[in-house]
Short mmCIF file of N, CA and C in Angstrom, two decimals:
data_model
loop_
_atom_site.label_atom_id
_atom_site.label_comp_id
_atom_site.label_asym_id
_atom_site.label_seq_id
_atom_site.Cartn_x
_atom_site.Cartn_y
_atom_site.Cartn_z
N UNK A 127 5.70 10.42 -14.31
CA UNK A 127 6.84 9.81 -13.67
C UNK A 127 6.60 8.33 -13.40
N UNK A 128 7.63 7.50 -13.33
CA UNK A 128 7.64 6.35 -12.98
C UNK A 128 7.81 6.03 -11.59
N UNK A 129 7.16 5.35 -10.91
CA UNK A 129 6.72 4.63 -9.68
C UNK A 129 7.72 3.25 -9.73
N UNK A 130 9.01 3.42 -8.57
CA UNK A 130 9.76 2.20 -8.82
C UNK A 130 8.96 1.72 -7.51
N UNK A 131 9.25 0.08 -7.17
CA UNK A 131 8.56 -0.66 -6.31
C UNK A 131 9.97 -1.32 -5.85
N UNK A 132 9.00 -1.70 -4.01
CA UNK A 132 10.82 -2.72 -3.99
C UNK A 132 10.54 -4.21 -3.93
N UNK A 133 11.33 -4.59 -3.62
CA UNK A 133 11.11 -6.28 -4.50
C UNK A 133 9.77 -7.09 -3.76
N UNK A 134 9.46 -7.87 -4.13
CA UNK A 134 8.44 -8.52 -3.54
C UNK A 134 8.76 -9.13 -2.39
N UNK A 135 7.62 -8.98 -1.24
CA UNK A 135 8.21 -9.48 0.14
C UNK A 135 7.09 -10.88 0.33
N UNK A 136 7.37 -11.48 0.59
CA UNK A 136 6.21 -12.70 0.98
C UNK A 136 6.66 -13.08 2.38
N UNK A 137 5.56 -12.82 3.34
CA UNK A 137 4.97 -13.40 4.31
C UNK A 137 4.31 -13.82 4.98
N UNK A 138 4.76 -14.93 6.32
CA UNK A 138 3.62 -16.05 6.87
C UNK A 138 3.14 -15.59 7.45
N UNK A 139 2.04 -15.73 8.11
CA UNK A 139 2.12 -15.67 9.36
C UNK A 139 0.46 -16.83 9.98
N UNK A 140 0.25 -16.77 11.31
CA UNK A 140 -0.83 -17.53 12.01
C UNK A 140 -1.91 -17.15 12.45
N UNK A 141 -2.96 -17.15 12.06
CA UNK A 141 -3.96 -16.49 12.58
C UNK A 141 -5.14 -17.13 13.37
N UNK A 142 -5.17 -16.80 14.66
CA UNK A 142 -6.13 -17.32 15.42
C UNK A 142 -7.52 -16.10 15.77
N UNK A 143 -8.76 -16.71 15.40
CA UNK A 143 -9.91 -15.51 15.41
C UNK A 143 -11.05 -16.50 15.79
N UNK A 144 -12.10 -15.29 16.40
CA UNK A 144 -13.74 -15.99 16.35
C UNK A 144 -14.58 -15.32 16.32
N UNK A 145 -15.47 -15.46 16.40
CA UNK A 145 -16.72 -15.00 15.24
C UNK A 145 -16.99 -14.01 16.69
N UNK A 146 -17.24 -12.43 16.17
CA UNK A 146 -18.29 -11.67 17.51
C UNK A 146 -19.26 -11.22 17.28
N UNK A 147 -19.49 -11.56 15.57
CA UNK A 147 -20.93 -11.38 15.82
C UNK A 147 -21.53 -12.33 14.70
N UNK A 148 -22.61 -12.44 14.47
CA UNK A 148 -23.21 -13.51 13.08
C UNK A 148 -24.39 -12.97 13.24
N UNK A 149 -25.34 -12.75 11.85
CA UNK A 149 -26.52 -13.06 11.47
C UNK A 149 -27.00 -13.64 10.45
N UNK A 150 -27.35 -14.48 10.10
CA UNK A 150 -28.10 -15.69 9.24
C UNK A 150 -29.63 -15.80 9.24
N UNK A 151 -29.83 -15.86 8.05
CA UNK A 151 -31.37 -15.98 7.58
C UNK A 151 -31.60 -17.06 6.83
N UNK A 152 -32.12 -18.03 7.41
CA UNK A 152 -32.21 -19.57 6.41
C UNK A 152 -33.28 -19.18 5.10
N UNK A 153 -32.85 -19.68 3.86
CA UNK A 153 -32.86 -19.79 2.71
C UNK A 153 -33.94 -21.08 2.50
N UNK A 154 -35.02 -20.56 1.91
CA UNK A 154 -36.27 -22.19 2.15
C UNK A 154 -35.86 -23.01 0.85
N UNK A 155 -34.91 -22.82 0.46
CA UNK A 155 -35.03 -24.00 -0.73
C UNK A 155 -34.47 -25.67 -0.22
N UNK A 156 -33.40 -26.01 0.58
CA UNK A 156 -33.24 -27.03 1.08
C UNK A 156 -33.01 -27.30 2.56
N UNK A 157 -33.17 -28.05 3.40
CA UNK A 157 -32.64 -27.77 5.09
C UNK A 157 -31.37 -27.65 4.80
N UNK A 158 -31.21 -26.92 6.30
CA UNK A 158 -30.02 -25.99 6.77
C UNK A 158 -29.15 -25.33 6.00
N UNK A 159 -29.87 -24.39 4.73
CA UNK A 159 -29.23 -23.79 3.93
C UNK A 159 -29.58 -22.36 4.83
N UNK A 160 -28.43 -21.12 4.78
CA UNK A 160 -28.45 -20.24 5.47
C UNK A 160 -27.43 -19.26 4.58
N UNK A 161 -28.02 -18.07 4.52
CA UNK A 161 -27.42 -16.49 4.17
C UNK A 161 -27.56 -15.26 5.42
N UNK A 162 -25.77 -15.35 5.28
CA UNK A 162 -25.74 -14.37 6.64
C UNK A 162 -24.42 -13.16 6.31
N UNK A 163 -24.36 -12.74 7.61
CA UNK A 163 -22.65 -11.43 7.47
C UNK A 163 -22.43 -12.30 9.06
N UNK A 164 -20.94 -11.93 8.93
CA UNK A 164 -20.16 -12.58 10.58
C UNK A 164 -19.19 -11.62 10.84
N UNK A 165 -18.54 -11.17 11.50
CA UNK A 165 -17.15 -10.30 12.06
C UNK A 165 -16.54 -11.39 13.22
N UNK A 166 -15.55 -10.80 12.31
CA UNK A 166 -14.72 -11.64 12.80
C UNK A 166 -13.31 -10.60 13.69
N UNK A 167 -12.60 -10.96 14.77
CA UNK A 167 -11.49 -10.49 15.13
C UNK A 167 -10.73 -12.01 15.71
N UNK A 168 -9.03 -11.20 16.06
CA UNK A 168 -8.19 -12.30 16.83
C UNK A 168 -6.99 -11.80 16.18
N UNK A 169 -5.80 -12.35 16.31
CA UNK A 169 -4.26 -11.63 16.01
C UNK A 169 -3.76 -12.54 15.00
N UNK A 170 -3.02 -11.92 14.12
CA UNK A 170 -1.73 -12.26 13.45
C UNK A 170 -0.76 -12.54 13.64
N UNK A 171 -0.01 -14.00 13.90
CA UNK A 171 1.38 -13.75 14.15
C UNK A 171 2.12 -14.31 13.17
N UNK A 172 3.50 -13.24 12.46
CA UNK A 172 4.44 -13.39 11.56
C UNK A 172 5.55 -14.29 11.94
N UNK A 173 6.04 -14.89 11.12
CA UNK A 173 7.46 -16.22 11.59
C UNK A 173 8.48 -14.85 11.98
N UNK A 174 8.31 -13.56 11.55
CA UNK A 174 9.76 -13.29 12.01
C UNK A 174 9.51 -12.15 13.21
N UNK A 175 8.02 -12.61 13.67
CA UNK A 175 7.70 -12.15 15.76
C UNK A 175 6.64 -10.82 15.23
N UNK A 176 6.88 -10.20 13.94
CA UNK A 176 5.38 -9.36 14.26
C UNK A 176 4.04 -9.71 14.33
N UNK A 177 3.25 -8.67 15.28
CA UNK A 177 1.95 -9.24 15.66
C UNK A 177 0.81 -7.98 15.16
N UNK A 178 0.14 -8.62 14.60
CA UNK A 178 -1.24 -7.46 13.67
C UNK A 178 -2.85 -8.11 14.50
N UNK A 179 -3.37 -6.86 15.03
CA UNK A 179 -4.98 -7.19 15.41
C UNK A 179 -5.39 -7.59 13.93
N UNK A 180 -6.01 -8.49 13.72
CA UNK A 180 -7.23 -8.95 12.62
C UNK A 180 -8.63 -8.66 12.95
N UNK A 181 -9.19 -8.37 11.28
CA UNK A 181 -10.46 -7.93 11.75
C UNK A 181 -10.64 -8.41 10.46
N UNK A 182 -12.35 -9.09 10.57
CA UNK A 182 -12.63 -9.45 8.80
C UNK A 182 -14.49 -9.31 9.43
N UNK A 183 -15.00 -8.70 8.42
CA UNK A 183 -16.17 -8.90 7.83
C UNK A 183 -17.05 -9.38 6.34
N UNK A 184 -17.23 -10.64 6.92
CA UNK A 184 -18.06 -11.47 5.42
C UNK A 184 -19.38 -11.86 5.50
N UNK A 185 -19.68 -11.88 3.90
CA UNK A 185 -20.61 -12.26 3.71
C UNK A 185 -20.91 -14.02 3.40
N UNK A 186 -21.85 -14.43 3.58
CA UNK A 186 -21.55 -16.04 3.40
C UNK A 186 -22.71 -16.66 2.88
N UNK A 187 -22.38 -17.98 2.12
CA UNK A 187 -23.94 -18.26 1.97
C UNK A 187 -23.35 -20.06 2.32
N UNK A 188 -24.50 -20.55 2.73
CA UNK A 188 -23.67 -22.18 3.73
C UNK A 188 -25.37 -23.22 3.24
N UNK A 189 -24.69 -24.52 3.33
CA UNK A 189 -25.39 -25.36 3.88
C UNK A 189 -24.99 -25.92 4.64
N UNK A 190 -25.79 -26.68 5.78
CA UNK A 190 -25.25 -27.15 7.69
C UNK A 190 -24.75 -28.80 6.78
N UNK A 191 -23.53 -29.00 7.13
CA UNK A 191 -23.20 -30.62 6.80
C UNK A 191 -22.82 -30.30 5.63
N UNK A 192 -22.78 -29.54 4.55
CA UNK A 192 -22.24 -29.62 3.67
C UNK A 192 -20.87 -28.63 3.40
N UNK A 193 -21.04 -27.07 3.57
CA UNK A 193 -20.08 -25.83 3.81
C UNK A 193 -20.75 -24.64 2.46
N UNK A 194 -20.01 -23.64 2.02
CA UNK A 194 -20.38 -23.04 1.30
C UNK A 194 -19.24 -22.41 0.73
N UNK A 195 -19.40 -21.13 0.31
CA UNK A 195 -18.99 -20.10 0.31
C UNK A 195 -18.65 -18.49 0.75
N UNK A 196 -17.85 -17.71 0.76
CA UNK A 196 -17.89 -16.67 1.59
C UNK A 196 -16.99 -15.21 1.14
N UNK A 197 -17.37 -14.09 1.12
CA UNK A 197 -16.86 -13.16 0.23
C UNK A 197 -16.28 -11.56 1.47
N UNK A 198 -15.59 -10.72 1.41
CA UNK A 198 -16.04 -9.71 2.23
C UNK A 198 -14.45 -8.85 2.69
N UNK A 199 -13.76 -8.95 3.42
CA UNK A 199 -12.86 -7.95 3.65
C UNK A 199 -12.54 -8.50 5.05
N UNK A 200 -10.88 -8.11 4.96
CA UNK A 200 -9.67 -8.17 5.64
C UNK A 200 -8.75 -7.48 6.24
N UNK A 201 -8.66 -6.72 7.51
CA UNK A 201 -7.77 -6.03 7.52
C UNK A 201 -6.95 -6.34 8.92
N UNK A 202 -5.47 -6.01 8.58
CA UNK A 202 -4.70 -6.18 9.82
C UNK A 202 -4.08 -4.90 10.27
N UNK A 203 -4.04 -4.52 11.23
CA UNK A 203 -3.51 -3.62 12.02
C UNK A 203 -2.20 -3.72 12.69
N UNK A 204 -1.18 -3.00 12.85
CA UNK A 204 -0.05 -3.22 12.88
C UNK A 204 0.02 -2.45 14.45
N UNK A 205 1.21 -2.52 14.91
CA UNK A 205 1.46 -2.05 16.69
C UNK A 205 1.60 -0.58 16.21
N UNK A 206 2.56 0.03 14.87
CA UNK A 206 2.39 0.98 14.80
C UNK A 206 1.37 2.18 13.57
N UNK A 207 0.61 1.68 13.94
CA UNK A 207 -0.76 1.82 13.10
C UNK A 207 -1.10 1.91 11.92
N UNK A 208 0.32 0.99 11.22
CA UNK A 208 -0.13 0.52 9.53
C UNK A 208 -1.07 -0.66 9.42
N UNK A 209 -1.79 -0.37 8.43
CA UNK A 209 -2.91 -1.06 7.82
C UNK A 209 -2.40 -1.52 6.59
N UNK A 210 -3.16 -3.13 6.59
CA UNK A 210 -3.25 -3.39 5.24
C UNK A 210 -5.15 -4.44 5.05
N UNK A 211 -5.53 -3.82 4.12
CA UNK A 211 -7.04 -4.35 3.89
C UNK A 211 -7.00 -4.91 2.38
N UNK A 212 -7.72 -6.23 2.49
CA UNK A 212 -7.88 -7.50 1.28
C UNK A 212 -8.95 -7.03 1.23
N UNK A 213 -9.54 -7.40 -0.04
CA UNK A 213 -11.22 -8.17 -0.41
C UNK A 213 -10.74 -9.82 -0.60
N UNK A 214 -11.65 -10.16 0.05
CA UNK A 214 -10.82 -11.68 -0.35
C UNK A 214 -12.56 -12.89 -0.36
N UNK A 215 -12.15 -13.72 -1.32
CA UNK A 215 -13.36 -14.80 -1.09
C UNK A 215 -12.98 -16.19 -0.57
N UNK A 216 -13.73 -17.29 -0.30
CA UNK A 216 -13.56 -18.32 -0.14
C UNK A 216 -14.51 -19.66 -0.48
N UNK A 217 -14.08 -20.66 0.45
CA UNK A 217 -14.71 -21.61 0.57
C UNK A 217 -14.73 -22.66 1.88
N UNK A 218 -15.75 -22.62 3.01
CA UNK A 218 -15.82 -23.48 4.18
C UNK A 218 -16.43 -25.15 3.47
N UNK A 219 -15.49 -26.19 3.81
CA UNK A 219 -15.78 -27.53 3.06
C UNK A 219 -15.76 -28.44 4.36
N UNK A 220 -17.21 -29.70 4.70
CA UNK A 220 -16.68 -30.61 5.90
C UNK A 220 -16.63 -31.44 5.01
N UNK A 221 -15.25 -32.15 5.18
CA UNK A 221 -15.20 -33.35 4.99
C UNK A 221 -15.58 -34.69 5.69
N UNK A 222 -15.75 -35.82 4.71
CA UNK A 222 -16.59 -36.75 4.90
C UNK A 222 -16.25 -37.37 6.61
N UNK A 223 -16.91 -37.49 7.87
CA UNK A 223 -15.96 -38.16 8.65
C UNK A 223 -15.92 -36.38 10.15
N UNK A 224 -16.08 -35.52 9.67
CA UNK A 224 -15.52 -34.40 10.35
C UNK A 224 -16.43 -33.85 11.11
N UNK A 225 -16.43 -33.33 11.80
CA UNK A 225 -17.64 -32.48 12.33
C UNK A 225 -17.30 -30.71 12.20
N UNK A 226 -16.46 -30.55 12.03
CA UNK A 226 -15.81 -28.71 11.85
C UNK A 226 -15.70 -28.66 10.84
N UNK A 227 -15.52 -27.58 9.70
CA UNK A 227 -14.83 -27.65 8.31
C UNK A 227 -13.47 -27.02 8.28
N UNK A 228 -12.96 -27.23 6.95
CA UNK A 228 -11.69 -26.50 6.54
C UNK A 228 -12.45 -25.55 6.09
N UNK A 229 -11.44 -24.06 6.08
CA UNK A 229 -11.61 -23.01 5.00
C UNK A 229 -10.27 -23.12 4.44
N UNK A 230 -10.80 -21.98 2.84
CA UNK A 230 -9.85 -21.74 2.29
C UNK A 230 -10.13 -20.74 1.50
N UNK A 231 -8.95 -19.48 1.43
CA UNK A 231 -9.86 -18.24 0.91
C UNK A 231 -8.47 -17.83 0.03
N UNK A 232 -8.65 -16.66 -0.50
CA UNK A 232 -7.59 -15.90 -1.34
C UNK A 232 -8.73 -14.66 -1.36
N UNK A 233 -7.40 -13.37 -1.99
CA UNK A 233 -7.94 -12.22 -2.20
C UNK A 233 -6.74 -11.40 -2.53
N UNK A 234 -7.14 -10.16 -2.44
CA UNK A 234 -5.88 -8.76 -3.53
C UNK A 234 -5.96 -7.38 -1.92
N UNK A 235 -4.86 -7.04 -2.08
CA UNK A 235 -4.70 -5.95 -1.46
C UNK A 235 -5.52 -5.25 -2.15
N UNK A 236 -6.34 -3.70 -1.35
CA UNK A 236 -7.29 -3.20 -1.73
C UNK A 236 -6.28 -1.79 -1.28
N UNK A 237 -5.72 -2.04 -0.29
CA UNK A 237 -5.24 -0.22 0.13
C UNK A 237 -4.38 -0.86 1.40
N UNK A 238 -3.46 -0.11 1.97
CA UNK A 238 -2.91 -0.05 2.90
C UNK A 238 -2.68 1.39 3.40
N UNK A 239 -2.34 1.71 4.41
CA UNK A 239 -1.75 2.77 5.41
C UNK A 239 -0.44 2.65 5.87
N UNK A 240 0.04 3.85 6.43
CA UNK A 240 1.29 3.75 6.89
C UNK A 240 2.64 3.24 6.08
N UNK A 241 3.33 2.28 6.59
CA UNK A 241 4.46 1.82 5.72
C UNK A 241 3.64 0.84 4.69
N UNK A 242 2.55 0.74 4.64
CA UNK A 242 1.78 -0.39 3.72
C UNK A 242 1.23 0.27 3.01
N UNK A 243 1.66 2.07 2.82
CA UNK A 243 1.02 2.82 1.87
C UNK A 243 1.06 2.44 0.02
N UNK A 244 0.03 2.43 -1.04
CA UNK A 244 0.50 1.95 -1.71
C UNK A 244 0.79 0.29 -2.14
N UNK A 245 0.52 -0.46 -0.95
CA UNK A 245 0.74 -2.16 -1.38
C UNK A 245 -0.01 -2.37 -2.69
N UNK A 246 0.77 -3.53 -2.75
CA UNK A 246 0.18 -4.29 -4.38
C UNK A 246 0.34 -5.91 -4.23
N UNK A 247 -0.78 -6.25 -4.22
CA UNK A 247 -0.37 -8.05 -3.90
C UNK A 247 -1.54 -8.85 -3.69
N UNK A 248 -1.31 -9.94 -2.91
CA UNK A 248 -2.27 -10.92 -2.92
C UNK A 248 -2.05 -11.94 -1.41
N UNK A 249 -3.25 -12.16 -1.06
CA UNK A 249 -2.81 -12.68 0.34
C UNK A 249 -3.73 -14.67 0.06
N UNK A 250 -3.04 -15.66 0.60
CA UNK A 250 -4.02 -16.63 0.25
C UNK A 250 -3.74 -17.54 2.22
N UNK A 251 -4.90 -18.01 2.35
CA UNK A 251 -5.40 -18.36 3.33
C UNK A 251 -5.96 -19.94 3.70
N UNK A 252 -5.39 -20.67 4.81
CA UNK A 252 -6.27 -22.18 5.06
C UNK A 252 -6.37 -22.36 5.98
N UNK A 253 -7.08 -23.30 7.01
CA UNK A 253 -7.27 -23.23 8.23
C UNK A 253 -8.21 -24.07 8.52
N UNK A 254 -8.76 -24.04 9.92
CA UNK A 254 -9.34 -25.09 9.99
C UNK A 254 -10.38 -24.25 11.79
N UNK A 255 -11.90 -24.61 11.43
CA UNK A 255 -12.30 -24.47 13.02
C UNK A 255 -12.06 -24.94 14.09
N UNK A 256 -11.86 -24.87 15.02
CA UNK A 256 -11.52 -25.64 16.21
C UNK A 256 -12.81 -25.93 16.98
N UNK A 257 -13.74 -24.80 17.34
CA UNK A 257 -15.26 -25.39 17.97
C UNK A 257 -16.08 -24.53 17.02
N UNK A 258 -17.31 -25.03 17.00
CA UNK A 258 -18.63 -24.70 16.70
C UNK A 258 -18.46 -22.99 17.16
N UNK A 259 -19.58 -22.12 16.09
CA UNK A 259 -20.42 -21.25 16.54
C UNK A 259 -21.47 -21.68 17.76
N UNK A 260 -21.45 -20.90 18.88
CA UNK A 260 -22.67 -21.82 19.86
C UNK A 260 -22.39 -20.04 20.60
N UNK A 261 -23.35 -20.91 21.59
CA UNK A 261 -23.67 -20.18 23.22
C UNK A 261 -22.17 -20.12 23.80
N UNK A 262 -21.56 -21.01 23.92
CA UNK A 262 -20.39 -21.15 24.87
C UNK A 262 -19.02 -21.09 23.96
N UNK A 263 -19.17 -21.08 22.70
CA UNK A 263 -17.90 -21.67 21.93
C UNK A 263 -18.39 -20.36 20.76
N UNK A 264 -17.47 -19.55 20.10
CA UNK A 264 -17.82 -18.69 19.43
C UNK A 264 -17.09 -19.03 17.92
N UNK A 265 -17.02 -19.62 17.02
CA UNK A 265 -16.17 -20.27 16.51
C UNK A 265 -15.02 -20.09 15.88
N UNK A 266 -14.08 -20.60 17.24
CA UNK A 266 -12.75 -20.30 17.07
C UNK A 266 -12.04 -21.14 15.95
N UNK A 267 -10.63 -20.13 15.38
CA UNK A 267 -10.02 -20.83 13.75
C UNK A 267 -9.35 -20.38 14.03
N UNK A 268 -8.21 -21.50 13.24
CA UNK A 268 -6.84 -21.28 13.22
C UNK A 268 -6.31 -21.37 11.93
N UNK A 269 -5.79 -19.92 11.38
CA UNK A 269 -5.45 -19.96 9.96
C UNK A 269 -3.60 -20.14 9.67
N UNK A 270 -3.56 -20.52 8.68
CA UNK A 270 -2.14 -19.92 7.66
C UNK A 270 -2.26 -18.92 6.90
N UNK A 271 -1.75 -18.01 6.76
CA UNK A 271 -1.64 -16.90 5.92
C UNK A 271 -0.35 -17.23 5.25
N UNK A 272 -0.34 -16.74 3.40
CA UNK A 272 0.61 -16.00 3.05
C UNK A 272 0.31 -14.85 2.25
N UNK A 273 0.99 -13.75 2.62
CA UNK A 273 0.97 -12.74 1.96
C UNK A 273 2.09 -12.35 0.92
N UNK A 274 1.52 -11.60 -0.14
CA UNK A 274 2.60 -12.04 -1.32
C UNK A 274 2.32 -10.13 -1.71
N UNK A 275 3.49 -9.14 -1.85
CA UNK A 275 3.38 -7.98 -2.20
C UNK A 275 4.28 -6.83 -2.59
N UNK A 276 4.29 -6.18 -3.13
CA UNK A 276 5.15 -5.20 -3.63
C UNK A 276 4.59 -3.75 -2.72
N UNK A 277 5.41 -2.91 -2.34
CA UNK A 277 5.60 -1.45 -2.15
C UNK A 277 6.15 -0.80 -2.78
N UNK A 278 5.54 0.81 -3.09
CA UNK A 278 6.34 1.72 -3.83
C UNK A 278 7.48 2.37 -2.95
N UNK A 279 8.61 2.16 -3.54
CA UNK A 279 9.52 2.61 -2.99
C UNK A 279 9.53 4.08 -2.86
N UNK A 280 10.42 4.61 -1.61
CA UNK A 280 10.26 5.76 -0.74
C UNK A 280 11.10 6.72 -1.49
#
């Protein structure tokens, strides 16, 4: 049988998160090169008022002053307990002048739950840190999301 889908939905939304946990193991080939995993949580908010818990766990590999790369999984949680989970990769870049970096990531729906049973799509991501990883400052970010996807119709 054929699987009809309904049209493609694309949406924004804002994401504010910070790091609750990190571990990093510096890498001896140059200073402040470092390989670690981080978890991440903080909320989703959509332009048209829905709100999703976020949760991401990645893997990363960095140099301090320069940025890196970063690979690992995405998922948002909905009020009524649909899921949708990315694999998604990136890239953390400081520019010349900055002391925080930009990110910028992309990735593919992997599975959803609930009314997100079935998704098919692609989510792409930019943002920017607001403070440091530290003692006092856990490092809070503020993203753009768009999500781009098809559902099989009911």
């Amino acid at each position: 049988p054929v699987t009809q889908v309904v049209a493609e939905t694309v949406k924004k939304a804002k994401i504010t998160s910070y790091i609750i946990k990190t571990e990093a193991i510096p890498f001896p080939d140059v200073k402040g090169h470092i390989v670690g995993v981080l978890e991440k949580r903080g909320l989703a908010v959509f332009e048209d008022g829905e709100v999703a818990a976020y949760h991401a766990q990645l893997r990363f590999d960095s140099i301090k002053q320069q940025g890196g790369s970063f690979q690992g999984y995405s998922q948002l949680t909905f009020k009524d307990g649909s899921t949708t989970i990315a694999k998604v990769q990136g890239t953390q870049t400081l520019t010349p002048g900055e002391k925080l970096p930009t990110v910028t990531s992309k990735g593919e729906y992997i599975k959803g739950t609930g009314r997100f049973q079935g998704i098919k799509g692609n989510v792409s991501a930019s943002g920017k840190l607001i403070t440091p990883y530290g003692e006092e400052t856990k490092g809070d970010m503020v993203m753009d999301l768009t999500s781009t996807y098809t559902l099989p119709s009911k």
